[in-house]
CSV table of C-alpha atoms in Angstrom, one decimal:
chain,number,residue,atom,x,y,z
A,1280,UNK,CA,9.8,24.0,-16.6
A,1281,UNK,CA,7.5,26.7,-15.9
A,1282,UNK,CA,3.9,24.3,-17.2
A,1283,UNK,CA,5.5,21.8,-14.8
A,1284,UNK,CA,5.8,24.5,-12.0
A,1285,UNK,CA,2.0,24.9,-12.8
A,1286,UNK,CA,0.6,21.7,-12.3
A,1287,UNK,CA,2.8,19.6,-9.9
A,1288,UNK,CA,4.4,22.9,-7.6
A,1289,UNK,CA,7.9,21.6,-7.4
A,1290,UNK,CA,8.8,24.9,-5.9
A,1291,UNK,CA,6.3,25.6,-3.4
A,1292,UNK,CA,6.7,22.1,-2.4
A,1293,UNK,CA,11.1,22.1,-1.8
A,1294,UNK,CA,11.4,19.7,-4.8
A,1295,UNK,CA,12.8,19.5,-8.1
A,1296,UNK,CA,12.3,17.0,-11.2
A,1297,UNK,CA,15.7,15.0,-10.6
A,1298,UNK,CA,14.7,14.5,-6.8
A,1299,UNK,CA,10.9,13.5,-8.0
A,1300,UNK,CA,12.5,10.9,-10.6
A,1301,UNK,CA,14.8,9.3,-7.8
A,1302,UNK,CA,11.6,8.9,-5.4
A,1303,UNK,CA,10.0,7.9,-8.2
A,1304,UNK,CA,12.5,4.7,-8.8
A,1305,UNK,CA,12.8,4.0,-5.6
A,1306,UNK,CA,9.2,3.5,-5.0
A,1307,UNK,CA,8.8,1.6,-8.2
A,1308,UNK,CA,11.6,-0.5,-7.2
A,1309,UNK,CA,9.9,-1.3,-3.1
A,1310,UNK,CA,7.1,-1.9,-4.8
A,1311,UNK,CA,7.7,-3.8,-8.0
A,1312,UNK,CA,7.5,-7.5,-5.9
A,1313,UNK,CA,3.7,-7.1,-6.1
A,1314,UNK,CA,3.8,-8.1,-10.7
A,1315,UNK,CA,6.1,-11.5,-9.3
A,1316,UNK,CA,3.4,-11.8,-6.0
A,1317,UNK,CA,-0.2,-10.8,-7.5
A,1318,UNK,CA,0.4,-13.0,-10.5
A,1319,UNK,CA,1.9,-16.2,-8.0
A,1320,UNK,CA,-1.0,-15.7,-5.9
A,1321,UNK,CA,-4.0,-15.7,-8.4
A,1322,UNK,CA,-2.0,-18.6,-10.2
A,1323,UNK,CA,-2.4,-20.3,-7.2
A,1324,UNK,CA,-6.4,-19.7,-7.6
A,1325,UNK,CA,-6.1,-20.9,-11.3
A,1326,UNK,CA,-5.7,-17.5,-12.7
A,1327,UNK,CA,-4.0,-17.8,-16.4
A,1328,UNK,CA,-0.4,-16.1,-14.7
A,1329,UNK,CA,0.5,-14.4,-17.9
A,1330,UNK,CA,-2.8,-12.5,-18.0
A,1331,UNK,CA,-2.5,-11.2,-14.3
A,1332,UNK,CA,1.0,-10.0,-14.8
A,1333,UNK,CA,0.1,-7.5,-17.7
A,1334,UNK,CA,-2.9,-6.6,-15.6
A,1335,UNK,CA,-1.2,-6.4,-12.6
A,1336,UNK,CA,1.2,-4.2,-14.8
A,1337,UNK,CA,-1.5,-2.1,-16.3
A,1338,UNK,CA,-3.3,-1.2,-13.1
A,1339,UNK,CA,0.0,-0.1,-11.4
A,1340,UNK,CA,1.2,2.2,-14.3
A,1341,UNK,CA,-2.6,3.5,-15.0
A,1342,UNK,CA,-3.6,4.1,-11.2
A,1343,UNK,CA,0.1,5.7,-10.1
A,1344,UNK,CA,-0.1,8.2,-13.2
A,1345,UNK,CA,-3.6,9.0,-12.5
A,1346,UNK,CA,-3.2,10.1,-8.8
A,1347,UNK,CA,0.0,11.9,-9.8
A,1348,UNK,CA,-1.8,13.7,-12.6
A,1349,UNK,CA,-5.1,14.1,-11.2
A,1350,UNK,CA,-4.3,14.8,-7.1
A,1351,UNK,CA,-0.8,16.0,-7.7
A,1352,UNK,CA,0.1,13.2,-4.9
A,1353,UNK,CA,3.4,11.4,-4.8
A,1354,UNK,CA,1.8,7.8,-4.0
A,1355,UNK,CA,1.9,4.8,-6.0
A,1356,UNK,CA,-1.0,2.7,-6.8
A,1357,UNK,CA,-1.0,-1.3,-7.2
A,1358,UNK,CA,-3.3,-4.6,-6.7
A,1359,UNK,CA,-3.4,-4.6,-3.1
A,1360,UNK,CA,-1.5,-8.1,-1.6
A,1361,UNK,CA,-4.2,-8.8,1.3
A,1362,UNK,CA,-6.9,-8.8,-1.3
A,1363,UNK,CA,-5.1,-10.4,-3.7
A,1364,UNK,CA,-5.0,-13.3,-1.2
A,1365,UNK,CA,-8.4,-12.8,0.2
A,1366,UNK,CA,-9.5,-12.8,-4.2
A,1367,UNK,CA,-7.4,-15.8,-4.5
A,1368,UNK,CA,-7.4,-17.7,-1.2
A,1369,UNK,CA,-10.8,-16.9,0.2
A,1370,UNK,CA,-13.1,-16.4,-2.5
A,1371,UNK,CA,-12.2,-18.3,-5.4
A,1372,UNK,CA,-10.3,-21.5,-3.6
A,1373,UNK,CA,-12.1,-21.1,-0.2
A,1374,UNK,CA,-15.6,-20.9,-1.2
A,1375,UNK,CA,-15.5,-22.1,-4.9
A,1376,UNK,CA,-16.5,-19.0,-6.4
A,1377,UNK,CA,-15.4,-18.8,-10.5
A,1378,UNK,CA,-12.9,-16.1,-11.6
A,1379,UNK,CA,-15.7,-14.3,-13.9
A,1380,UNK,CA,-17.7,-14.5,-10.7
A,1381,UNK,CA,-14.6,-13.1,-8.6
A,1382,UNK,CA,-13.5,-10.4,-11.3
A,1383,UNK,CA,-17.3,-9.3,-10.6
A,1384,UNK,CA,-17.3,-8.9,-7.3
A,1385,UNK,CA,-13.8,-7.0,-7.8
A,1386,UNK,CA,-15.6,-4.5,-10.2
A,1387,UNK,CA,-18.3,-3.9,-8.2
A,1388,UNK,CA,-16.5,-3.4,-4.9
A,1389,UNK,CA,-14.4,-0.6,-7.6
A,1390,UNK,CA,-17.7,0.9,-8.2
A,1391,UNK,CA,-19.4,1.4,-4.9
A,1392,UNK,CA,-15.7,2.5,-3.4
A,1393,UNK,CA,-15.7,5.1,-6.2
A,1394,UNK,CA,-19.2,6.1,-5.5
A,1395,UNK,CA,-18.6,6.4,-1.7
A,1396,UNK,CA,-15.1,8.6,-2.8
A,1397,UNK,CA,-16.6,10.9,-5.4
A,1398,UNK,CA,-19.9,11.9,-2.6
A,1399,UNK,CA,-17.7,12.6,-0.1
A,1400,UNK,CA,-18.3,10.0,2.5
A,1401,UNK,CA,-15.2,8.5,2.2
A,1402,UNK,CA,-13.6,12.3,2.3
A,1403,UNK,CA,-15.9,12.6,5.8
A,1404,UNK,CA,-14.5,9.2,7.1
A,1405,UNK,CA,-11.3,10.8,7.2
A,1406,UNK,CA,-12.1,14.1,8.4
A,1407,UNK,CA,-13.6,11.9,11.6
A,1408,UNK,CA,-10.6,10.0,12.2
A,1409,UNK,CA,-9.0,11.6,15.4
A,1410,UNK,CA,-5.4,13.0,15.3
A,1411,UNK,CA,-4.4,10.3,18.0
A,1412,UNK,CA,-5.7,7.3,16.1
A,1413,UNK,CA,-4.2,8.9,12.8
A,1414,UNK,CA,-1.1,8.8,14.2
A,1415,UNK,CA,-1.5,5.6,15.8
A,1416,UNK,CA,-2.4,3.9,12.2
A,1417,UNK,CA,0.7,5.9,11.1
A,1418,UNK,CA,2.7,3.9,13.8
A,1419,UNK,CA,1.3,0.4,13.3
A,1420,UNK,CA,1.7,0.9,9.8
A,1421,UNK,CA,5.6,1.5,10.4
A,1422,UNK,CA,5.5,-1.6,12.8
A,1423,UNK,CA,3.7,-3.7,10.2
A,1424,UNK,CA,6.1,-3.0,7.1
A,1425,UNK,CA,9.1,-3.6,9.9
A,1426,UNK,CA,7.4,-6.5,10.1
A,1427,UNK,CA,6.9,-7.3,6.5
A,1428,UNK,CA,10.1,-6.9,5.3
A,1429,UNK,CA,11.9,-9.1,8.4
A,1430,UNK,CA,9.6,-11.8,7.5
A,1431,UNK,CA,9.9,-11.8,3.8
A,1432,UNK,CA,14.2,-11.9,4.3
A,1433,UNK,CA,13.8,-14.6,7.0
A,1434,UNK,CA,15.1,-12.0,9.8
A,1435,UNK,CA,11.9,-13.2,11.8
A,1436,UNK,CA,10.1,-16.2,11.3
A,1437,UNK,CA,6.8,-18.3,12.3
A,1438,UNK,CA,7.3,-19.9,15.9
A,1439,UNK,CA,5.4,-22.9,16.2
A,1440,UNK,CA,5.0,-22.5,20.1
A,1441,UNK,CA,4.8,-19.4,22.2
A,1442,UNK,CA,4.8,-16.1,20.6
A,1443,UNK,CA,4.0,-16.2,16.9
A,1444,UNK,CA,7.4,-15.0,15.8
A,1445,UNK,CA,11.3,-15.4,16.3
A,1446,UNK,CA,14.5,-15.3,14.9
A,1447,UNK,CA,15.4,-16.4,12.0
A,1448,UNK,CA,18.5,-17.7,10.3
A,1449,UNK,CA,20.6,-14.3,11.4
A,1450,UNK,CA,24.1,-15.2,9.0
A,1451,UNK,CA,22.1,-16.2,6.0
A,1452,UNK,CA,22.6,-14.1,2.9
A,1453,UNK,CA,19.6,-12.4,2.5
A,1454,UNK,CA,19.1,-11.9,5.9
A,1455,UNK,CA,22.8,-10.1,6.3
A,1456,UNK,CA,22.2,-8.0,3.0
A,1457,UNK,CA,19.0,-6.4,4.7
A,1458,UNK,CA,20.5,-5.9,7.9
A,1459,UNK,CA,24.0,-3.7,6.1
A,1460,UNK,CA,21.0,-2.4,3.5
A,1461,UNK,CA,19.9,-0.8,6.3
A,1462,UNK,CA,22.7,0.3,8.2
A,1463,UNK,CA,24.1,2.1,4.3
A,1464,UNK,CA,20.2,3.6,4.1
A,1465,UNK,CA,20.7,5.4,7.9
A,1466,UNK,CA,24.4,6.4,6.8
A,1467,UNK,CA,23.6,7.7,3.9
A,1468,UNK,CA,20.2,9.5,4.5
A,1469,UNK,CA,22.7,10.8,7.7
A,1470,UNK,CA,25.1,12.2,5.4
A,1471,UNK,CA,21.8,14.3,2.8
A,1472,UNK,CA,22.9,12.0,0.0
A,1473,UNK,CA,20.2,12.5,-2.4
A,1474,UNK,CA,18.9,9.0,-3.7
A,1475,UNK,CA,20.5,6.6,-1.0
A,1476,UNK,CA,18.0,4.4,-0.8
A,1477,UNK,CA,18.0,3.8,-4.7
A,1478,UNK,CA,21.7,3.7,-4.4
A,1479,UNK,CA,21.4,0.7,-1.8
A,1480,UNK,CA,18.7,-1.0,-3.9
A,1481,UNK,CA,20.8,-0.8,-6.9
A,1482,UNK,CA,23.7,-2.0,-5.2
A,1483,UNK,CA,22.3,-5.0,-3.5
A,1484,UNK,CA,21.0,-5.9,-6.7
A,1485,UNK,CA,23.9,-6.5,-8.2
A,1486,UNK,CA,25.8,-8.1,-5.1
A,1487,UNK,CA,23.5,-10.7,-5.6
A,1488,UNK,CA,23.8,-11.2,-9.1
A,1489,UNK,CA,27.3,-11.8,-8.2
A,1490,UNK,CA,27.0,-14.0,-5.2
A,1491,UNK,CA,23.8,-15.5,-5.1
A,1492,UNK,CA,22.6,-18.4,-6.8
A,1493,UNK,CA,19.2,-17.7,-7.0
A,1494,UNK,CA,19.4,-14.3,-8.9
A,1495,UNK,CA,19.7,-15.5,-12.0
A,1496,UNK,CA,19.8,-12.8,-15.6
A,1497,UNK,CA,18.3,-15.5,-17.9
A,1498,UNK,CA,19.8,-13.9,-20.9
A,1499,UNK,CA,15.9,-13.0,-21.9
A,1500,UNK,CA,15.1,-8.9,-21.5
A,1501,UNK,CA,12.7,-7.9,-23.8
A,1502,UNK,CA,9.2,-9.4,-24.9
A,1503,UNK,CA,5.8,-8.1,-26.2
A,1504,UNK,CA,3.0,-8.0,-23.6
A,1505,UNK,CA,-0.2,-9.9,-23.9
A,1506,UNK,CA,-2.4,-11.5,-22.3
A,1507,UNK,CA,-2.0,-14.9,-23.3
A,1508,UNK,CA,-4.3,-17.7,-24.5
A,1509,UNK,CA,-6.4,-17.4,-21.6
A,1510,UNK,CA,-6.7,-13.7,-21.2
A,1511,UNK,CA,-9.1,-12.3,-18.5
A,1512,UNK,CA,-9.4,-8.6,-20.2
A,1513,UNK,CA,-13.3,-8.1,-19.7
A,1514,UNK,CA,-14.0,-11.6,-18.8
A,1515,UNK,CA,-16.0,-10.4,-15.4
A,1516,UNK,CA,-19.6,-12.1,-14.9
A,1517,UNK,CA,-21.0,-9.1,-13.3
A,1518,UNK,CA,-24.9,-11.0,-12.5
A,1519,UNK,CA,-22.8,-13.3,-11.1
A,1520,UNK,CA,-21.3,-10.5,-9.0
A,1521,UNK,CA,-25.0,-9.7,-7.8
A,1522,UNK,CA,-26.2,-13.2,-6.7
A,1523,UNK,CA,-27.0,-12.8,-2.6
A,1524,UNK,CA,-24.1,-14.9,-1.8
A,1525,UNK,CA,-21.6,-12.8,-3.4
A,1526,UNK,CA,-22.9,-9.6,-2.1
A,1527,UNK,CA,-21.1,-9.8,1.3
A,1528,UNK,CA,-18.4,-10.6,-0.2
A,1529,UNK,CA,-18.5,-6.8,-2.0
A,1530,UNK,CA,-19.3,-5.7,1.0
A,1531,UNK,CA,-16.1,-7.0,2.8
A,1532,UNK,CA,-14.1,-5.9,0.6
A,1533,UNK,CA,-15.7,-2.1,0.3
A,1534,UNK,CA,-15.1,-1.9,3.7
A,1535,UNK,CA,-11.6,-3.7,4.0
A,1536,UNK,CA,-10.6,-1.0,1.4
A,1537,UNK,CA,-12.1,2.1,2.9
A,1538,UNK,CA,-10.3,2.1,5.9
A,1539,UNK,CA,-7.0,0.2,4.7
A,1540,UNK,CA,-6.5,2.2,2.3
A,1541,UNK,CA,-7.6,5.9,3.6
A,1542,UNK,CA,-5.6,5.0,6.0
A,1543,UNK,CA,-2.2,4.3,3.8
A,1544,UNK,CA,-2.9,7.6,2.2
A,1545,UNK,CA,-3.4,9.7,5.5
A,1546,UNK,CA,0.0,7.9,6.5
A,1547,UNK,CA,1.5,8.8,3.3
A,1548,UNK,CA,0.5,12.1,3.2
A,1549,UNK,CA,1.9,12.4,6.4
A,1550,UNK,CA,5.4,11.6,5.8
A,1551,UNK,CA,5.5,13.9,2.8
A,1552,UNK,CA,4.3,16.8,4.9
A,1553,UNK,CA,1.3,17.1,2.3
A,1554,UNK,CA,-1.3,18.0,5.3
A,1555,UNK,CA,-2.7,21.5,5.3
A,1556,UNK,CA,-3.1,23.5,8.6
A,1557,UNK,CA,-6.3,21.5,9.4
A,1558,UNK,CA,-4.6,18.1,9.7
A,1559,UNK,CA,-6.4,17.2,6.8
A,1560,UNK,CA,-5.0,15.7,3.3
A,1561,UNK,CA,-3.7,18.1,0.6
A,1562,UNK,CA,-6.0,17.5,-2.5
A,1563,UNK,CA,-7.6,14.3,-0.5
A,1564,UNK,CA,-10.4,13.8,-2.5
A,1565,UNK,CA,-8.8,13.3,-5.6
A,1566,UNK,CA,-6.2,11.0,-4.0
A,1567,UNK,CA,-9.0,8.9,-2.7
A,1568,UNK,CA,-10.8,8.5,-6.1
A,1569,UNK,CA,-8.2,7.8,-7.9
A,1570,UNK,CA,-7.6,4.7,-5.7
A,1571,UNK,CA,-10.8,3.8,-6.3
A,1572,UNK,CA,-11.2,3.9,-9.8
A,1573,UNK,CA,-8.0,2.1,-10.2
A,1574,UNK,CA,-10.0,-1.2,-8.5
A,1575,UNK,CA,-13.0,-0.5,-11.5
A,1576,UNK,CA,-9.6,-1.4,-14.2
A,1577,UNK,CA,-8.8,-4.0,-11.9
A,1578,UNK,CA,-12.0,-6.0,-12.7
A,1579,UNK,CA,-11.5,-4.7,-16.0
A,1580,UNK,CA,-8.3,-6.2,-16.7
A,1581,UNK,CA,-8.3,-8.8,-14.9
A,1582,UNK,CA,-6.6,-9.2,-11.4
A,1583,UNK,CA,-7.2,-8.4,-7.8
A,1584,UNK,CA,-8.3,-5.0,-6.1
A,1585,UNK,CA,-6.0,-2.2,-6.1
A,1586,UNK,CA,-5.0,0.5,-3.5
A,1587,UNK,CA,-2.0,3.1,-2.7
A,1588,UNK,CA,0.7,1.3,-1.5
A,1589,UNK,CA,2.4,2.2,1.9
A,1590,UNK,CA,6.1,1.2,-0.3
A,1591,UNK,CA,5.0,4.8,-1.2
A,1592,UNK,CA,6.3,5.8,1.7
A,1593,UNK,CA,10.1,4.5,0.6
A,1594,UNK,CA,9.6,7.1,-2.2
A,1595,UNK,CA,8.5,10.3,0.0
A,1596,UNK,CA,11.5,9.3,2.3
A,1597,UNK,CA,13.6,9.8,-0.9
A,1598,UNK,CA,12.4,13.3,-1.5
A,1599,UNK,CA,9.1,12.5,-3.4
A,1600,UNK,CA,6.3,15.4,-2.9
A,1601,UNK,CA,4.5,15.5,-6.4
A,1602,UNK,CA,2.3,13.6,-8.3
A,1603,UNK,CA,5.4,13.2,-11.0
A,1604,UNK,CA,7.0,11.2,-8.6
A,1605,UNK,CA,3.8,8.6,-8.9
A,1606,UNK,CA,3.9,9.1,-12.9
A,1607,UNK,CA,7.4,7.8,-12.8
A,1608,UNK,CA,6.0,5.0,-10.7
A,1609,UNK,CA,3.4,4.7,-13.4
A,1610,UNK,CA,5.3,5.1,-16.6
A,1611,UNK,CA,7.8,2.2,-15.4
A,1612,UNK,CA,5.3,-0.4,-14.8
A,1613,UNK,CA,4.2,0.3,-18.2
A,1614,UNK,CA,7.5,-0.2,-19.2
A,1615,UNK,CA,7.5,-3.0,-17.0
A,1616,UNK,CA,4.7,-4.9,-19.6
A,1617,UNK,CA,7.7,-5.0,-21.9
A,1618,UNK,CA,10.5,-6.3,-19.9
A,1619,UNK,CA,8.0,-9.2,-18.2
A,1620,UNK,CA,11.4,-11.6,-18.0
A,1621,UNK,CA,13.8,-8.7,-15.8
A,1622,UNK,CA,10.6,-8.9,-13.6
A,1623,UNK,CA,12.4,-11.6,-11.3
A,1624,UNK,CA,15.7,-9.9,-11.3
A,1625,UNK,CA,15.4,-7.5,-7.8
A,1626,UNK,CA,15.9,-9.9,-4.9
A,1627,UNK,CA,13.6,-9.1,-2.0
A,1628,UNK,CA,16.4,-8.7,0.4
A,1629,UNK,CA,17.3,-5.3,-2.3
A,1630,UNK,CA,14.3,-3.7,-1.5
A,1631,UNK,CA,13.8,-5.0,2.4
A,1632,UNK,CA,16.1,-2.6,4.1
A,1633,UNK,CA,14.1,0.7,2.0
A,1634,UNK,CA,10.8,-1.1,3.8
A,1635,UNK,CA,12.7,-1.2,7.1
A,1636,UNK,CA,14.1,2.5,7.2
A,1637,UNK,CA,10.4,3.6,6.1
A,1638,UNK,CA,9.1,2.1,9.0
A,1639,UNK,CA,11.4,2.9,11.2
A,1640,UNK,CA,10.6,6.5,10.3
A,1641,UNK,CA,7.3,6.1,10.6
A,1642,UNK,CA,7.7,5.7,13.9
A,1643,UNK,CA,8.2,9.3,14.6
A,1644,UNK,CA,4.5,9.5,14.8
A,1645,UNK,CA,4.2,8.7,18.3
A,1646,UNK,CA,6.1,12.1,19.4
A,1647,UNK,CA,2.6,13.5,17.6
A,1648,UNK,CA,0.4,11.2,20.0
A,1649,UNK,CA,-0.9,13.9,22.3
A,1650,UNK,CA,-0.2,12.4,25.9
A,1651,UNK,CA,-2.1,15.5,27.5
A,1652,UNK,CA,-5.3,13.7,26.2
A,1653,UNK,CA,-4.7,10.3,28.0
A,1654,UNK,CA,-7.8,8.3,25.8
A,1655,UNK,CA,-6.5,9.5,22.6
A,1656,UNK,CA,-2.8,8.7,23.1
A,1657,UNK,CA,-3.5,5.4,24.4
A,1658,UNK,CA,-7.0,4.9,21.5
A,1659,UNK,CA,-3.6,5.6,19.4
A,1660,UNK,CA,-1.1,3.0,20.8
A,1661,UNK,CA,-3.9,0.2,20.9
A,1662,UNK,CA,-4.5,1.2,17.1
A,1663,UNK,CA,-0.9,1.0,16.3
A,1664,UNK,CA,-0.1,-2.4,18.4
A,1665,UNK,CA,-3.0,-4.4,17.0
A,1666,UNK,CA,-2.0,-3.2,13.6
A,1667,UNK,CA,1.1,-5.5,14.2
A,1668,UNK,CA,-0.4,-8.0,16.2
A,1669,UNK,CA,-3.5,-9.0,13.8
A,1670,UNK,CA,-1.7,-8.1,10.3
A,1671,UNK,CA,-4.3,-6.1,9.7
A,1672,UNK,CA,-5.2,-2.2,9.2
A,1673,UNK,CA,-8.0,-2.0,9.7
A,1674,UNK,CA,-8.6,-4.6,12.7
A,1675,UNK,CA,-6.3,-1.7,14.4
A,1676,UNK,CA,-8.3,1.3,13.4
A,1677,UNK,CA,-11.1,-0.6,14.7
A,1678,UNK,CA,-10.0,-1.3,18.3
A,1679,UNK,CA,-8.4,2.1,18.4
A,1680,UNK,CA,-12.0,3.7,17.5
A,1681,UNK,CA,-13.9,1.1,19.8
A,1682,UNK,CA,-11.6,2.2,22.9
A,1683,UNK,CA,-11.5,5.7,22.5
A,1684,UNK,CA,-15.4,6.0,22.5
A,1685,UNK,CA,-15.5,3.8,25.1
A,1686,UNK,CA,-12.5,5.5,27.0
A,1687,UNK,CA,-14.2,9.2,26.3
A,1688,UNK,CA,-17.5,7.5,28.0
A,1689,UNK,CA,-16.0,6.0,31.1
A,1690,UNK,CA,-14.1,8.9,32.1
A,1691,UNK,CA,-17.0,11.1,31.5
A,1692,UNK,CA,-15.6,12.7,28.2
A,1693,UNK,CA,-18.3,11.6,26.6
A,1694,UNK,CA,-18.7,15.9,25.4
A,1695,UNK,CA,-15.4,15.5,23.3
A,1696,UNK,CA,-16.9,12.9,21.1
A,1697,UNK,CA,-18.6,13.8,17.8
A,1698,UNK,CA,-21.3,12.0,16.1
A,1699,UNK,CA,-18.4,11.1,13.2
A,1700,UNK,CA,-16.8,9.1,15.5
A,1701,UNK,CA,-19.2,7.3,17.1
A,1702,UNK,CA,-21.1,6.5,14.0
A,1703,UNK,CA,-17.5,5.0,12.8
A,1704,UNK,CA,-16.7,3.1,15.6
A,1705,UNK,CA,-20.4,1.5,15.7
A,1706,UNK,CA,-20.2,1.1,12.0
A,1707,UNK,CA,-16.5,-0.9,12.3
A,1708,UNK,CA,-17.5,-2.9,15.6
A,1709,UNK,CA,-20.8,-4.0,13.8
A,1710,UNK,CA,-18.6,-5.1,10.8
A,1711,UNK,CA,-16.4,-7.5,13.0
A,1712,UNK,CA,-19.3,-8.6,14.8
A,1713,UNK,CA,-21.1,-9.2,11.9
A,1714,UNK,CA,-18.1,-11.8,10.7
A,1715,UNK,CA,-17.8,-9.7,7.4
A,1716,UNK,CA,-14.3,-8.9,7.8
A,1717,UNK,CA,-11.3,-9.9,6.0
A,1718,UNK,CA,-9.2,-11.9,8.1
């Protein structure tokens, strides 16, 4: 008990090893979609689905204890779902590049990610992010898995005319297990019961192995991993990678993940109260590294680019404020490469309402928005909107950077700038201009 007093500071942190394990599950269990998703997506690309599963698997269990071990954080690492489509939709479909080619690209947008984490620049992108937008990202990224989780249940749907979205079928099953999910989560969580959210995953779980016909326990639980026929384990054409064409491609997604993902982990660290008295992340560098590397096994291995998940978040809400509770998150998906046919079992609509009561409490942030510095507050609100309204992080960070440096210049502010920030803003604005960014 004392060594793990040592390295992970259960103590000094108000934790303790049974509430680490429960954020731990419950974060595995928000999160655990992506080894049905990643593998469906890059199938879709003419990825062998069987390989990508026990990398998807691999990169999940290796990244998550990494970051836990190394940075003593409680986030949870995985192959990232907008580059997974971007790998699979954009790059391998959309402009016929091969999967060798693409696994490449993937390690090489690993490599310069690490390089940019390990110097520092990356750690100096986030030291130049303003309080306001911070907690404007923190916001939209709320909004966005509100967003997520309603769409994937079918609690808000595509319109087809007028605004993009409406409601969906509101008495249909999974729709009316999120919506009580939720309500149980606030009860519970109300009431200091330790673990609620995990209760309410569990639960659903089995209500719909009960009622619903499409959760289905195939009688099969156990099988030994590999990659199949058709593995992709160090299959990556990394000349290919370096051909001209291919090279914005790296670039897009260096970028994409820079701020997407820095930005998970400021939010992240911000709901687990893991800032120091500067504002600034507690053992941040290490955080961001591991990320990093974890998209070098992704090439590797054999499957899209991975980052820190924001279904972290469901796990910090749960009492999560260690690295263990990211080992746990680890060791299970590497339990997961043996259990490949339970990987089906946890309807979305379990896990939806854990998404929805994160993001509803990352809301909170916009008591933090400063509204005595009017620019800021509102840099922060246009950050957090466009989060929502584009489906895309980093598209949000970007306006929010554009109109505060703008904002600061028009009101003749233009002294509470630094160079950071301007440099970022330029560097983003130039990026979208450029057409470079991921969509």
């Amino acid at each position: 008990m004392s060594k793990l007093e040592k390295i992970f500071e259960l103590q000094k942190r108000g934790s303790t090893i049974r509430q680490e394990i429960i954020a731990g599950l419950t974060t595995f269990l928000a999160m655990v979609y992506s080894v049905i998703v990643v593998p469906n997506m890059l199938g879709a690309a003419g990825f062998p689905a069987e390989s990508v599963f026990i990398a998807t698997c691999l990169v999940a269990g290796l990244g998550s204890i990494l970051i836990g071990l190394w940075a003593n954080a409680p986030m949870a690492i995985g192959c990232a779902i907008s580059l997974t489509a971007f790998t699979a939709f954009s790059l391998v479909i959309g402009q016929g590049v091969s999967i060798p080619v693409a696994l490449g690209a993937v390690f090489s947008m690993g490599l310069v990610f690490t390089l940019i984490s390990a110097t520092g620049i990356r750690a100096w992108i986030l030291r130049n992010l303003p309080a306001n937008i911070a907690h404007g990202a923190g916001i939209g990224i709320g909004l966005f898995l509100l967003l997520i989780a309603a769409n994937g249940v079918g609690l808000v749907v595509s319109n087809q005319a007028g605004l993009p979205v409406k409601l969906g079928e509101f008495t249909s099953f999974p729709v009316m297990m999120s919506l009580i999910g939720l309500a149980f989560i606030v009860g519970l969580e109300k009431m200091q019961v330790k673990g609620g959210i995990l209760w309410v995953i569990i639960a659903i779980t089995i209500i719909g192995l009960i009622f619903d016909p499409n959760v289905k326990f195939g009688g099969e639980v156990f099988k030994m991993p590999t990659f199949g026929e058709n593995s992709l384990f160090l299959q990556l054409d990394l000349q290919g990678a370096l051909q001209p064409a291919i090279l914005p491609v790296v670039f897009a997604l260096v970028m994409t993940a820079v701020f997407d993902a820095t930005g998970t982990i400021r939010a992240v660290a911000g709901q687990a109260n893991l800032l120091d008295k500067d504002g600034q992340i507690i053992n941040g560098g290490k955080a961001l590294t591991s990320d990093s590397v974890s998209s070098l096994l992704s090439g590797l291995f054999g499957t899209a680019p991975a980052a820190v998940y924001i279904e972290s978040a469901a796990g910090t809400a749960a009492g999560g404020k260690t690295g263990i509770t990211a080992i746990v998150v680890g060791v299970l998906f590497l339990f997961m490469l043996f259990f490949q046919p339970l990987a089906f079992l946890v309807p979305n609509y379990a896990t939806a309402p854990a998404l929805m009561y994160v993001g509803l409490l990352m809301l909170s942030n916009v008591s933090k928005l400063d509204f005595e510095d009017f620019e800021g507050a509102m840099s922060g609100l246009i950050c957090a909107v466009f989060i929502v309204l584009t489906a895309n992080i980093v598209t949000g960070i970007m306006l929010g950077f554009a109109a505060l440096v703008i904002g600061r210049i028009v009101s003749g502010e233009i002294k509470c700038l630094n160079l950071g920030t301007v440099l970022i803003a330029i560097v983003l604005v130039v990026f979208y201009a450029g057409g470079w960014a991921l969509a």
